[in-house]
């Protein structure tokens, strides 16, 4: 960003009215999806905790609705909205290029939202991966469900074209000046969304054709789903670090001290690492060649490299600037951050939750452990640290900056909202710790009735009760945060942009001698935690009184 | 500008290489990977070209 560039909130406030309307429609729809998905998820957690019982069909429907609504429509409507607004702001006053395409994209995504929700409510529940095997007797349900995702993918692709055109039509377009780091990140992010739309066609078009009687049964859908699913892991994390990058600059004035070029390399590395690291999703495939397993296991070690690099850039830049502005040492620069601003609290909590999620993700993706844990409650136990604690918190933090600027409102009760990220994180900690422990002791992932006629260990019920308590706590925090954020969409108070506490560390460059060790130390602690929990996982697995009779030869394990 | 196009071109190279590996080693048995990484490679090649053309 050049020195003469207006602030992010000023650039958003200056967007043309039609772009603001589009953004409000998308943000509003995203928040609606989050509230709906949260409700379905909370009911699911209560069912898993044994507070209330659900018939198996209803339980499967709740799981489907929860996954579809949150994992697809909340995360991707929010991404589309953020991409379009940030691209428009990058363009600085001119607004979106190819605006009609952005609107067509919005209509397609909302149509997909409606189709997916209705088909999940009235059709055979297929879970969020839309596996056609579950709907073999109900092709119409499979067809409509798959069509919903195809519409979402088409909408994301069309909107992304508008984003790319907007980024390329900045005021200095036509010169040899490179894109800004944020502009490049938006460009790469939009490209990645288009590829993911292609992956959704690859995964779901055969299902639609089969439902129409125009193709064979899509027996390969689970494999094709994994390709899309891999992208869907990376996209929200890439979006999260771009959001952190933008928000830290907006809150503190600090941009990367490592230079724009290095930031671009890190953003590009997301795209570089996507295909090579995809193999670990196939570890459950029984026919996967042993050599492919070994290569996939080695490559999976690189899966977190871009996110760790982005984290280090942001934290080291912040620390060096903070120390340059602080006369006392230690952690005084941390205390000087604008902690009364809920955006700051949300970013900090999301970083902590990311570290927790990453620690256990690395335990899970190891080739020897994955088959034992993938169908247990370990999976929802750890991935809510990502989905809720990292990505959702970061997106909501971005909305707390963007929406008041879009609508000219004051943020609603910032002191109350400022407490929500911590409350959500506490709930997640309870949910995650109990869920991960439940996974280690064998609680199945998608089975609501885990009594097994009274044969199940008593510990299972205790752990799942804790899952229900943790889920309720973070659902309360998230609901308050969403309502607070959503009020900025509707309440027009005056020509007021975000006036929450900020610091201005970016006006002067960081001292060359300023230390920046907190980021590397944080990564070191995370790596040590990964090692410890990996050892714990193997020890627990070895200690389980498990006897499996193999299909070929009856080997005991 | 050159750096932007070069980075996206590098993405094309990696994706194209992976698509080729999956295409040329049938025992891997994952034609979907060829389609998606291959289409992605073509897209990023186009985007690198676009970056070059727009800034020229």
Coordinates of C-alpha atoms in Angstrom, one line a residue:
Chain A
X1 CA 0.0 0.0 0.0
X2 CA 1.4 3.4 -0.9
X3 CA 1.8 6.1 1.7
X4 CA -0.9 8.2 0.0
X5 CA -3.4 5.4 -0.1
X6 CA -6.5 6.2 2.1
X7 CA -7.2 3.8 5.0
X8 CA -9.0 0.5 4.4
X9 CA -12.2 1.8 6.0
X10 CA -12.2 5.0 4.0
X11 CA -11.7 3.0 0.8
X12 CA -14.6 0.7 1.7
X13 CA -16.8 3.7 2.6
X14 CA -16.0 5.2 -0.8
X15 CA -17.2 2.2 -2.8
X16 CA -20.1 2.8 -5.2
X17 CA -23.6 2.2 -3.8
X18 CA -24.3 -0.8 -6.0
X19 CA -21.2 -2.5 -4.8
X20 CA -22.1 -1.8 -1.2
X21 CA -25.6 -3.3 -1.8
X22 CA -24.0 -6.4 -3.3
X23 CA -21.6 -6.7 -0.4
X24 CA -24.5 -6.3 2.1
X25 CA -26.5 -9.0 0.4
X26 CA -23.6 -11.4 0.5
X27 CA -22.5 -10.6 4.0
X28 CA -26.1 -10.9 5.2
X29 CA -26.5 -14.3 3.5
X30 CA -23.3 -15.5 4.9
X31 CA -24.3 -14.5 8.5
X32 CA -27.7 -16.2 8.0
X33 CA -25.9 -19.4 6.9
X34 CA -23.7 -19.2 9.9
X35 CA -26.6 -18.8 12.3
X36 CA -28.6 -21.6 10.7
X37 CA -25.6 -23.9 10.6
X38 CA -24.7 -23.1 14.2
X39 CA -28.3 -24.0 15.2
X40 CA -28.1 -27.4 13.4
X41 CA -24.6 -28.0 14.9
X42 CA -25.8 -27.2 18.4
X43 CA -28.7 -29.7 18.1
X44 CA -26.1 -32.2 16.8
X45 CA -23.9 -31.6 19.8
X46 CA -26.9 -32.0 22.2
X47 CA -27.7 -35.3 20.4
X48 CA -24.2 -36.5 20.7
X49 CA -24.1 -35.6 24.3
X50 CA -27.2 -37.7 25.0
X51 CA -29.3 -34.7 26.1
X52 CA -31.9 -35.4 23.5
X53 CA -32.4 -38.4 21.2
X54 CA -32.9 -38.2 17.5
X55 CA -34.1 -40.9 15.1
X56 CA -31.3 -42.0 12.9
X57 CA -32.7 -40.3 9.8
X58 CA -33.2 -37.0 11.6
X59 CA -29.7 -37.3 13.0
X60 CA -28.3 -37.8 9.6
X61 CA -30.3 -34.8 8.3
X62 CA -29.0 -32.6 11.1
X63 CA -25.4 -33.6 10.4
X64 CA -26.0 -32.9 6.6
X65 CA -27.6 -29.5 7.2
X66 CA -24.9 -28.5 9.7
X67 CA -22.0 -29.5 7.3
X68 CA -23.6 -28.1 4.2
X69 CA -24.7 -24.8 5.7
X70 CA -21.6 -24.0 7.6
X71 CA -18.7 -25.7 5.7
X72 CA -20.0 -24.6 2.3
X73 CA -22.4 -21.7 2.5
X74 CA -21.1 -19.7 5.5
X75 CA -17.4 -20.1 4.6
X76 CA -17.8 -19.5 0.9
X77 CA -20.4 -16.7 0.9
X78 CA -18.2 -14.9 3.4
X79 CA -15.2 -15.5 1.2
X80 CA -17.0 -14.2 -1.9
X81 CA -18.1 -11.1 0.1
X82 CA -14.7 -10.4 1.5
X83 CA -12.9 -10.9 -1.8
X84 CA -15.2 -8.5 -3.6
X85 CA -15.1 -5.8 -1.0
X86 CA -11.3 -6.0 -0.6
X87 CA -10.8 -6.0 -4.3
X88 CA -13.1 -3.0 -4.6
X89 CA -11.2 -1.3 -1.9
X90 CA -7.9 -2.2 -3.6
X91 CA -9.2 -0.5 -6.7
X92 CA -9.7 2.7 -4.6
X93 CA -13.0 4.5 -5.4
X94 CA -13.7 3.0 -8.8
X95 CA -15.5 -0.1 -7.4
X96 CA -15.8 -3.5 -9.0
X97 CA -14.9 -4.2 -12.6
X98 CA -17.3 -6.5 -14.6
X99 CA -19.9 -5.6 -12.0
X100 CA -22.7 -7.6 -13.7
X101 CA -20.7 -10.8 -13.3
X102 CA -20.3 -10.2 -9.6
X103 CA -24.1 -9.9 -9.3
X104 CA -24.7 -13.0 -11.5
X105 CA -22.3 -14.8 -9.1
X106 CA -24.2 -13.7 -6.1
X107 CA -27.5 -14.9 -7.6
X108 CA -26.0 -18.3 -8.5
X109 CA -24.6 -18.7 -5.0
X110 CA -27.9 -17.8 -3.3
X111 CA -29.7 -20.2 -5.7
X112 CA -27.2 -22.9 -4.7
X113 CA -27.9 -22.1 -1.0
X114 CA -31.6 -22.5 -1.4
X115 CA -31.3 -25.7 -3.5
X116 CA -28.9 -27.3 -1.0
X117 CA -30.9 -26.4 2.0
X118 CA -34.2 -27.6 0.6
X119 CA -32.8 -30.8 -0.8
X120 CA -31.1 -31.5 2.6
X121 CA -34.4 -30.9 4.4
X122 CA -36.7 -33.0 2.2
X123 CA -34.5 -35.5 0.4
X124 CA -32.4 -38.4 1.5
X125 CA -29.7 -36.9 3.8
X126 CA -26.4 -37.5 2.0
X127 CA -24.0 -35.9 4.6
X128 CA -22.0 -32.9 3.4
X129 CA -19.9 -34.8 0.9
X130 CA -23.1 -35.8 -1.1
X131 CA -22.0 -39.4 -1.5
X132 CA -24.3 -41.0 -4.0
X133 CA -24.1 -44.4 -2.4
X134 CA -26.4 -43.2 0.4
X135 CA -29.0 -42.0 -2.2
X136 CA -28.8 -44.9 -4.7
X137 CA -32.5 -45.3 -4.3
X138 CA -33.3 -41.6 -4.4
X139 CA -31.5 -40.2 -7.6
X140 CA -33.6 -37.0 -7.4
X141 CA -32.1 -36.2 -4.0
X142 CA -28.6 -36.9 -5.2
X143 CA -29.2 -34.8 -8.3
X144 CA -30.7 -31.7 -6.5
X145 CA -28.1 -31.9 -3.7
X146 CA -25.2 -32.0 -6.3
X147 CA -26.8 -29.2 -8.3
X148 CA -26.7 -27.0 -5.2
X149 CA -22.9 -27.3 -5.0
X150 CA -22.6 -26.8 -8.7
X151 CA -24.5 -23.5 -8.5
X152 CA -22.3 -22.5 -5.6
X153 CA -19.1 -23.3 -7.5
X154 CA -20.4 -21.5 -10.6
X155 CA -21.2 -18.4 -8.5
X156 CA -17.8 -18.4 -6.9
X157 CA -16.1 -18.7 -10.3
X158 CA -18.1 -15.9 -11.9
X159 CA -17.6 -13.6 -8.9
X160 CA -13.8 -14.4 -9.0
X161 CA -13.6 -13.3 -12.6
X162 CA -14.9 -9.9 -11.4
X163 CA -12.4 -9.9 -8.6
X164 CA -9.5 -10.6 -11.0
X165 CA -10.7 -7.9 -13.4
X166 CA -11.0 -5.4 -10.5
X167 CA -7.5 -6.1 -9.2
X168 CA -6.0 -5.7 -12.7
X169 CA -7.9 -2.5 -13.3
X170 CA -6.3 -0.6 -10.4
X171 CA -5.5 3.1 -11.0
X172 CA -2.0 2.3 -12.0
X173 CA -3.0 -0.3 -14.4
X174 CA -1.1 -0.3 -17.6
X175 CA 2.2 0.6 -15.9
X176 CA 4.9 -1.9 -15.0
X177 CA 4.3 -1.4 -11.3
X178 CA 3.7 -4.7 -9.6
X179 CA 0.5 -5.5 -7.7
X180 CA 0.4 -4.7 -4.0
X181 CA 0.9 -7.7 -1.7
X182 CA -2.9 -7.7 -0.9
X183 CA -3.8 -7.2 -4.6
X184 CA -1.7 -10.3 -5.4
X185 CA -3.2 -12.3 -2.6
X186 CA -6.7 -11.5 -3.8
X187 CA -5.7 -12.4 -7.4
X188 CA -4.3 -15.8 -6.3
X189 CA -7.3 -16.4 -3.9
X190 CA -9.7 -15.7 -6.8
X191 CA -7.8 -18.1 -9.1
X192 CA -7.9 -20.8 -6.4
X193 CA -11.6 -20.4 -6.1
X194 CA -12.1 -20.9 -9.9
X195 CA -10.0 -24.1 -9.7
X196 CA -12.1 -25.3 -6.8
X197 CA -15.2 -24.6 -8.9
X198 CA -13.7 -26.9 -11.6
X199 CA -13.1 -29.5 -8.9
X200 CA -16.7 -29.3 -7.8
X201 CA -17.8 -29.9 -11.4
X202 CA -15.5 -32.9 -11.5
X203 CA -17.0 -34.3 -8.3
X204 CA -20.7 -33.5 -8.7
X205 CA -21.6 -33.2 -12.4
X206 CA -21.6 -37.0 -12.8
X207 CA -24.1 -37.3 -10.0
X208 CA -26.4 -34.8 -11.7
X209 CA -26.1 -36.6 -15.0
X210 CA -26.8 -40.0 -13.3
X211 CA -29.9 -38.5 -11.6
X212 CA -31.1 -37.3 -15.0
X213 CA -30.5 -40.7 -16.5
X214 CA -27.8 -39.3 -18.7
X215 CA -24.8 -41.1 -17.1
X216 CA -23.6 -44.1 -15.2
X217 CA -23.7 -44.3 -11.4
X218 CA -20.9 -42.1 -10.1
X219 CA -19.0 -44.8 -8.3
X220 CA -15.8 -42.7 -8.3
X221 CA -17.5 -39.7 -6.5
X222 CA -15.7 -40.4 -3.1
X223 CA -12.3 -40.1 -4.8
X224 CA -13.3 -37.0 -6.8
X225 CA -14.7 -35.5 -3.6
X226 CA -11.3 -35.7 -1.9
X227 CA -9.7 -33.5 -4.6
X228 CA -12.3 -30.8 -4.0
X229 CA -12.1 -31.4 -0.2
X230 CA -8.4 -30.8 -0.3
X231 CA -8.9 -27.4 -1.9
X232 CA -11.6 -26.7 0.7
X233 CA -9.0 -27.2 3.5
X234 CA -6.6 -24.7 1.9
X235 CA -9.0 -22.0 0.7
X236 CA -10.3 -20.9 4.1
X237 CA -6.8 -20.9 5.6
X238 CA -5.5 -18.9 2.8
X239 CA -8.4 -16.5 3.2
X240 CA -7.7 -16.4 7.0
X241 CA -4.1 -15.3 6.6
X242 CA -5.0 -12.7 3.9
X243 CA -7.6 -11.4 6.4
X244 CA -5.1 -11.2 9.2
X245 CA -2.6 -9.4 6.9
X246 CA -5.2 -6.8 6.0
X247 CA -6.6 -6.4 9.5
X248 CA -3.3 -6.1 11.3
X249 CA -2.4 -3.3 8.8
X250 CA -5.7 -1.6 9.4
X251 CA -5.5 -1.9 13.2
X252 CA -1.8 -1.0 13.7
X253 CA -0.6 0.5 10.5
X254 CA 2.0 -2.3 10.3
X255 CA 2.7 -4.0 7.0
X256 CA 5.3 -6.7 6.4
X257 CA 8.8 -5.7 7.3
X258 CA 10.0 -8.4 5.0
X259 CA 8.7 -6.6 2.0
X260 CA 5.8 -7.0 -0.4
X261 CA 7.7 -9.5 -2.6
X262 CA 8.2 -12.0 0.2
X263 CA 4.5 -11.7 1.2
X264 CA 3.6 -12.5 -2.4
X265 CA 5.8 -15.6 -2.3
X266 CA 4.1 -16.8 0.8
X267 CA 0.6 -16.2 -0.7
X268 CA 1.7 -18.0 -3.9
X269 CA 3.0 -20.9 -1.8
X270 CA -0.5 -21.8 -0.9
X271 CA -1.1 -22.6 -4.6
X272 CA 2.3 -24.2 -5.0
X273 CA 1.7 -26.7 -2.1
X274 CA -1.9 -27.6 -3.0
X275 CA -1.5 -30.4 -5.5
X276 CA 1.6 -32.1 -4.0
X277 CA 0.1 -32.3 -0.5
X278 CA -3.2 -33.8 -1.6
X279 CA -2.4 -37.5 -1.2
X280 CA -3.0 -37.8 2.5
X281 CA -6.7 -37.6 1.9
X282 CA -6.4 -41.0 0.2
X283 CA -4.9 -42.8 3.1
X284 CA -8.2 -44.6 3.9
X285 CA -8.3 -46.0 0.3
X286 CA -7.5 -49.7 0.8
X287 CA -6.1 -50.1 -2.7
X288 CA -3.7 -47.2 -2.5
X289 CA -0.2 -48.4 -3.4
X290 CA 2.3 -48.5 -0.6
X291 CA 4.8 -46.3 -2.4
X292 CA 2.1 -43.6 -2.9
X293 CA 1.3 -43.9 0.9
X294 CA 5.0 -43.2 1.7
X295 CA 5.3 -40.3 -0.7
X296 CA 2.0 -38.9 0.5
X297 CA 3.0 -39.1 4.1
X298 CA 6.3 -37.2 3.4
X299 CA 4.5 -34.6 1.3
X300 CA 1.9 -34.1 4.0
X301 CA 4.6 -32.6 6.2
X302 CA 4.6 -29.5 4.0
X303 CA 0.8 -28.9 4.3
X304 CA 1.2 -26.2 7.0
X305 CA 4.2 -24.5 5.5
X306 CA 2.4 -21.5 3.9
X307 CA 0.3 -20.8 7.0
X308 CA 3.2 -21.0 9.3
X309 CA 5.2 -18.6 7.0
X310 CA 2.3 -16.2 6.9
X311 CA 2.0 -16.3 10.7
X312 CA 5.7 -15.6 11.1
X313 CA 5.6 -12.6 8.7
X314 CA 2.7 -11.0 10.5
X315 CA 3.8 -11.6 14.1
X316 CA 7.5 -10.7 13.5
X317 CA 6.5 -7.5 11.7
X318 CA 4.1 -6.6 14.5
X319 CA 6.7 -7.5 17.2
X320 CA 9.5 -5.5 15.6
X321 CA 7.3 -2.4 15.2
X322 CA 5.8 -2.8 18.6
X323 CA 9.3 -3.1 20.3
X324 CA 10.4 0.0 18.3
X325 CA 7.5 2.0 19.8
X326 CA 7.9 0.6 23.4
X327 CA 10.5 1.8 25.8
X328 CA 10.2 -1.3 28.0
X329 CA 11.1 -4.8 27.0
X330 CA 9.5 -8.2 27.5
X331 CA 6.0 -8.5 26.3
X332 CA 5.1 -4.8 26.8
X333 CA 4.6 -4.6 23.0
X334 CA 1.9 -7.2 23.3
X335 CA 0.2 -5.3 26.1
X336 CA 0.3 -2.1 23.9
X337 CA -1.9 -3.8 21.3
X338 CA -5.5 -2.5 21.0
X339 CA -7.0 -5.2 23.2
X340 CA -10.2 -3.2 23.8
X341 CA -11.0 -3.6 20.1
X342 CA -12.9 -6.9 19.5
X343 CA -11.1 -7.3 16.1
X344 CA -7.8 -7.6 17.9
X345 CA -9.2 -10.1 20.4
X346 CA -10.7 -12.2 17.6
X347 CA -7.4 -12.2 15.6
X348 CA -5.4 -13.3 18.7
X349 CA -7.8 -16.0 19.7
X350 CA -7.9 -17.3 16.1
X351 CA -4.1 -17.6 16.1
X352 CA -4.1 -19.6 19.3
X353 CA -6.9 -21.8 17.9
X354 CA -5.0 -22.3 14.7
X355 CA -2.0 -23.6 16.7
X356 CA -4.2 -26.1 18.5
X357 CA -5.9 -27.2 15.3
X358 CA -2.6 -27.6 13.5
X359 CA -1.1 -29.6 16.3
X360 CA -3.8 -32.3 16.1
X361 CA -4.2 -32.1 12.4
X362 CA -0.6 -33.3 12.1
X363 CA -1.4 -36.2 14.5
X364 CA -4.3 -37.2 12.3
X365 CA -2.7 -37.0 8.8
X366 CA 0.0 -39.5 9.6
X367 CA -0.3 -42.5 7.5
X368 CA -0.3 -45.0 10.4
X369 CA -2.7 -43.1 12.6
X370 CA -5.2 -41.8 10.0
X371 CA -7.0 -45.1 9.4
X372 CA -7.5 -45.6 13.2
X373 CA -8.7 -42.1 14.0
X374 CA -10.5 -40.9 10.9
X375 CA -13.9 -42.4 11.7
X376 CA -13.8 -41.3 15.4
X377 CA -14.9 -38.2 17.1
X378 CA -11.2 -37.1 17.0
X379 CA -12.0 -35.4 13.7
X380 CA -14.8 -33.1 14.7
X381 CA -12.9 -32.6 18.0
X382 CA -9.9 -31.0 16.2
X383 CA -11.3 -29.4 13.1
X384 CA -13.7 -27.1 15.0
X385 CA -10.5 -25.4 16.2
X386 CA -10.0 -24.5 12.5
X387 CA -13.6 -24.1 11.3
X388 CA -14.9 -22.1 14.3
X389 CA -11.9 -20.9 16.3
X390 CA -9.7 -19.8 13.4
X391 CA -11.6 -19.2 10.1
X392 CA -15.0 -18.1 11.4
X393 CA -13.5 -15.9 14.1
X394 CA -11.2 -14.3 11.5
X395 CA -14.0 -13.7 9.0
X396 CA -16.2 -12.2 11.8
X397 CA -13.2 -10.0 12.8
X398 CA -13.0 -8.8 9.2
X399 CA -16.8 -8.1 9.1
X400 CA -16.4 -6.0 12.3
X401 CA -14.2 -3.7 10.3
X402 CA -15.8 -3.9 6.9
X403 CA -19.5 -3.7 7.8
X404 CA -19.4 -0.5 9.8
X405 CA -17.4 1.1 6.9
X406 CA -19.9 -0.2 4.4
X407 CA -23.0 1.0 6.1
X408 CA -21.7 4.0 8.2
X409 CA -22.7 2.5 11.5
X410 CA -21.0 2.3 14.9
X411 CA -20.1 -1.3 15.9
X412 CA -22.7 -2.7 18.3
X413 CA -21.5 -3.0 22.0
X414 CA -17.8 -3.4 21.3
X415 CA -17.0 -4.1 24.9
X416 CA -19.4 -7.1 25.0
X417 CA -18.3 -8.4 21.6
X418 CA -14.7 -8.1 22.8
X419 CA -15.3 -10.8 25.3
X420 CA -16.8 -13.3 22.8
X421 CA -13.6 -14.5 21.2
X422 CA -12.3 -15.7 24.5
X423 CA -15.6 -17.3 25.5
X424 CA -15.8 -19.1 22.1
X425 CA -12.2 -20.3 22.6
X426 CA -12.9 -21.6 26.1
X427 CA -16.0 -23.5 24.7
X428 CA -13.8 -24.8 21.9
X429 CA -11.2 -26.0 24.3
X430 CA -13.7 -28.0 26.3
X431 CA -15.3 -29.3 23.1
X432 CA -12.0 -30.1 21.5
X433 CA -10.2 -31.6 24.4
X434 CA -13.2 -33.9 25.2
X435 CA -13.8 -34.7 21.5
X436 CA -10.1 -35.6 20.8
X437 CA -10.0 -37.7 24.0
X438 CA -13.2 -39.4 22.9
X439 CA -11.6 -40.1 19.5
X440 CA -8.6 -41.7 21.1
X441 CA -10.8 -44.0 23.1
X442 CA -12.8 -45.0 20.1
X443 CA -16.1 -43.0 20.1
X444 CA -17.4 -43.2 16.5
X445 CA -17.8 -40.0 14.5
X446 CA -21.2 -40.0 13.0
X447 CA -23.1 -42.4 15.2
X448 CA -25.5 -40.8 17.6
X449 CA -26.5 -43.8 19.7
X450 CA -23.2 -44.9 21.2
X451 CA -24.6 -47.0 24.0
X452 CA -24.1 -50.3 22.1
X453 CA -26.7 -52.0 24.3
X454 CA -24.9 -50.9 27.5
X455 CA -21.5 -52.4 26.4
X456 CA -19.9 -49.0 25.7
X457 CA -17.4 -47.7 28.3
X458 CA -18.8 -45.2 30.8
X459 CA -16.0 -42.8 29.8
X460 CA -17.6 -42.4 26.4
X461 CA -20.7 -40.8 27.8
X462 CA -18.7 -38.5 30.2
X463 CA -16.6 -37.3 27.3
X464 CA -19.5 -36.7 25.0
X465 CA -21.3 -34.8 27.8
X466 CA -18.3 -32.5 27.9
X467 CA -18.5 -32.1 24.1
X468 CA -22.1 -31.0 24.5
X469 CA -21.2 -28.5 27.2
X470 CA -18.3 -27.1 25.2
X471 CA -20.4 -26.9 22.1
X472 CA -23.1 -25.0 24.0
X473 CA -20.6 -22.5 25.3
X474 CA -19.0 -21.7 22.0
X475 CA -22.5 -21.6 20.3
X476 CA -23.6 -18.9 22.8
X477 CA -20.4 -16.8 22.2
X478 CA -20.7 -17.2 18.5
X479 CA -24.4 -16.3 18.4
X480 CA -23.8 -13.1 20.4
X481 CA -20.9 -12.2 18.0
X482 CA -22.9 -12.9 14.9
X483 CA -25.8 -10.8 16.1
X484 CA -23.5 -8.0 17.1
X485 CA -21.8 -8.1 13.7
X486 CA -25.1 -8.4 11.8
X487 CA -26.6 -5.3 13.5
X488 CA -24.1 -3.2 11.5
X489 CA -25.9 -4.4 8.3
X490 CA -29.1 -2.8 9.3
X491 CA -28.6 0.1 11.8
X492 CA -27.7 3.3 10.1
X493 CA -26.5 5.8 12.7
X494 CA -24.7 8.3 10.7
X495 CA -21.5 8.9 8.7
X496 CA -19.4 7.0 11.1
X497 CA -16.7 4.5 10.3
X498 CA -14.9 2.2 12.7
X499 CA -13.6 4.2 15.6
X500 CA -12.5 1.4 17.7
X501 CA -9.1 1.6 19.5
X502 CA -6.1 1.2 17.1
X503 CA -2.4 1.9 17.3
X504 CA -0.2 3.6 14.7
X505 CA 3.0 1.7 14.6
X506 CA 3.4 1.8 10.9
X507 CA 4.3 5.5 10.6
X508 CA 7.9 4.9 11.5
X509 CA 10.0 1.9 10.3
X510 CA 11.0 -0.8 12.8
X511 CA 14.4 -0.4 14.4
X512 CA 16.9 -2.7 12.7
X513 CA 17.9 -4.0 16.2
X514 CA 14.3 -4.8 17.3
X515 CA 14.0 -8.4 18.3
X516 CA 11.2 -10.6 16.9
X517 CA 11.3 -13.9 18.6
X518 CA 7.7 -14.5 19.8
X519 CA 6.5 -15.9 16.4
X520 CA 9.4 -18.4 16.0
X521 CA 9.0 -19.4 19.7
X522 CA 5.2 -20.0 19.1
X523 CA 6.0 -22.2 16.1
X524 CA 8.6 -24.1 18.1
X525 CA 6.1 -24.8 20.9
X526 CA 3.6 -26.0 18.3
X527 CA 6.0 -28.4 16.8
X528 CA 7.0 -29.8 20.2
X529 CA 3.3 -30.2 21.0
X530 CA 2.8 -32.1 17.7
X531 CA 5.6 -34.4 18.6
X532 CA 4.2 -35.0 22.1
X533 CA 0.7 -35.7 20.9
X534 CA 2.0 -38.0 18.1
X535 CA 3.8 -40.1 20.7
X536 CA 0.6 -40.1 22.9
X537 CA -1.4 -41.2 19.9
X538 CA 0.9 -44.1 19.1
X539 CA 1.1 -45.1 22.7
X540 CA -2.6 -45.1 23.1
X541 CA -3.1 -47.0 19.9
X542 CA -0.6 -49.6 21.0
X543 CA -2.3 -49.9 24.3
X544 CA -5.8 -50.5 22.9
X545 CA -7.1 -54.1 23.4
X546 CA -7.9 -54.2 19.7
X547 CA -8.1 -57.4 17.6
X548 CA -8.9 -57.0 14.0
X549 CA -9.4 -60.0 11.8
X550 CA -8.1 -59.0 8.4
X551 CA -10.0 -59.9 5.2
X552 CA -7.0 -61.7 3.7
X553 CA -5.5 -64.2 5.9
X554 CA -6.9 -63.3 9.3
X555 CA -4.0 -61.4 10.6
X556 CA -4.4 -60.0 14.1
X557 CA -3.3 -56.3 14.8
Chain B
X1 CA 4.7 -6.8 -12.5
X2 CA 7.2 -9.3 -13.8
X3 CA 7.4 -10.8 -10.3
X4 CA 3.6 -11.3 -10.2
X5 CA 3.5 -13.1 -13.5
X6 CA 6.5 -15.2 -12.6
X7 CA 5.0 -16.4 -9.4
X8 CA 1.8 -17.4 -11.1
X9 CA 3.8 -19.1 -13.9
X10 CA 5.6 -21.1 -11.2
X11 CA 2.2 -22.3 -9.9
X12 CA 1.4 -23.4 -13.5
X13 CA 4.6 -25.4 -13.6
X14 CA 3.9 -27.3 -10.4
X15 CA 0.3 -28.0 -11.2
X16 CA 1.2 -29.1 -14.8
X17 CA 3.9 -31.3 -13.5
X18 CA 1.6 -33.0 -11.0
X19 CA -1.1 -33.4 -13.7
X20 CA 1.5 -35.0 -16.0
X21 CA 2.6 -37.4 -13.4
X22 CA -0.9 -38.6 -12.7
X23 CA -1.6 -38.8 -16.4
X24 CA 1.6 -40.8 -17.2
X25 CA 1.5 -43.2 -14.3
X26 CA -1.8 -45.0 -14.8
X27 CA -1.1 -47.2 -11.8
X28 CA -1.9 -44.2 -9.6
X29 CA -5.4 -44.7 -10.8
X30 CA -6.6 -41.1 -10.2
X31 CA -7.8 -39.6 -13.5
X32 CA -9.7 -36.9 -11.5
X33 CA -6.4 -35.5 -10.4
X34 CA -5.3 -35.1 -14.0
X35 CA -8.5 -33.3 -14.9
X36 CA -8.4 -30.9 -11.9
X37 CA -4.7 -30.2 -11.6
X38 CA -4.5 -30.0 -15.4
X39 CA -7.4 -27.5 -15.7
X40 CA -5.8 -25.5 -12.8
X41 CA -2.5 -25.5 -14.7
X42 CA -4.2 -24.1 -17.8
X43 CA -6.0 -21.5 -15.7
X44 CA -2.8 -20.3 -14.0
X45 CA -1.0 -20.2 -17.3
X46 CA -3.8 -18.0 -18.6
X47 CA -3.7 -15.8 -15.5
X48 CA 0.1 -15.4 -15.9
X49 CA -0.5 -14.4 -19.5
X50 CA -3.2 -11.9 -18.4
X51 CA -0.9 -10.3 -15.8
X52 CA 1.8 -9.9 -18.5
X53 CA -0.6 -8.5 -21.1
X54 CA -2.5 -6.1 -18.8
X55 CA 0.7 -4.5 -17.5
X56 CA 2.6 -4.3 -20.8

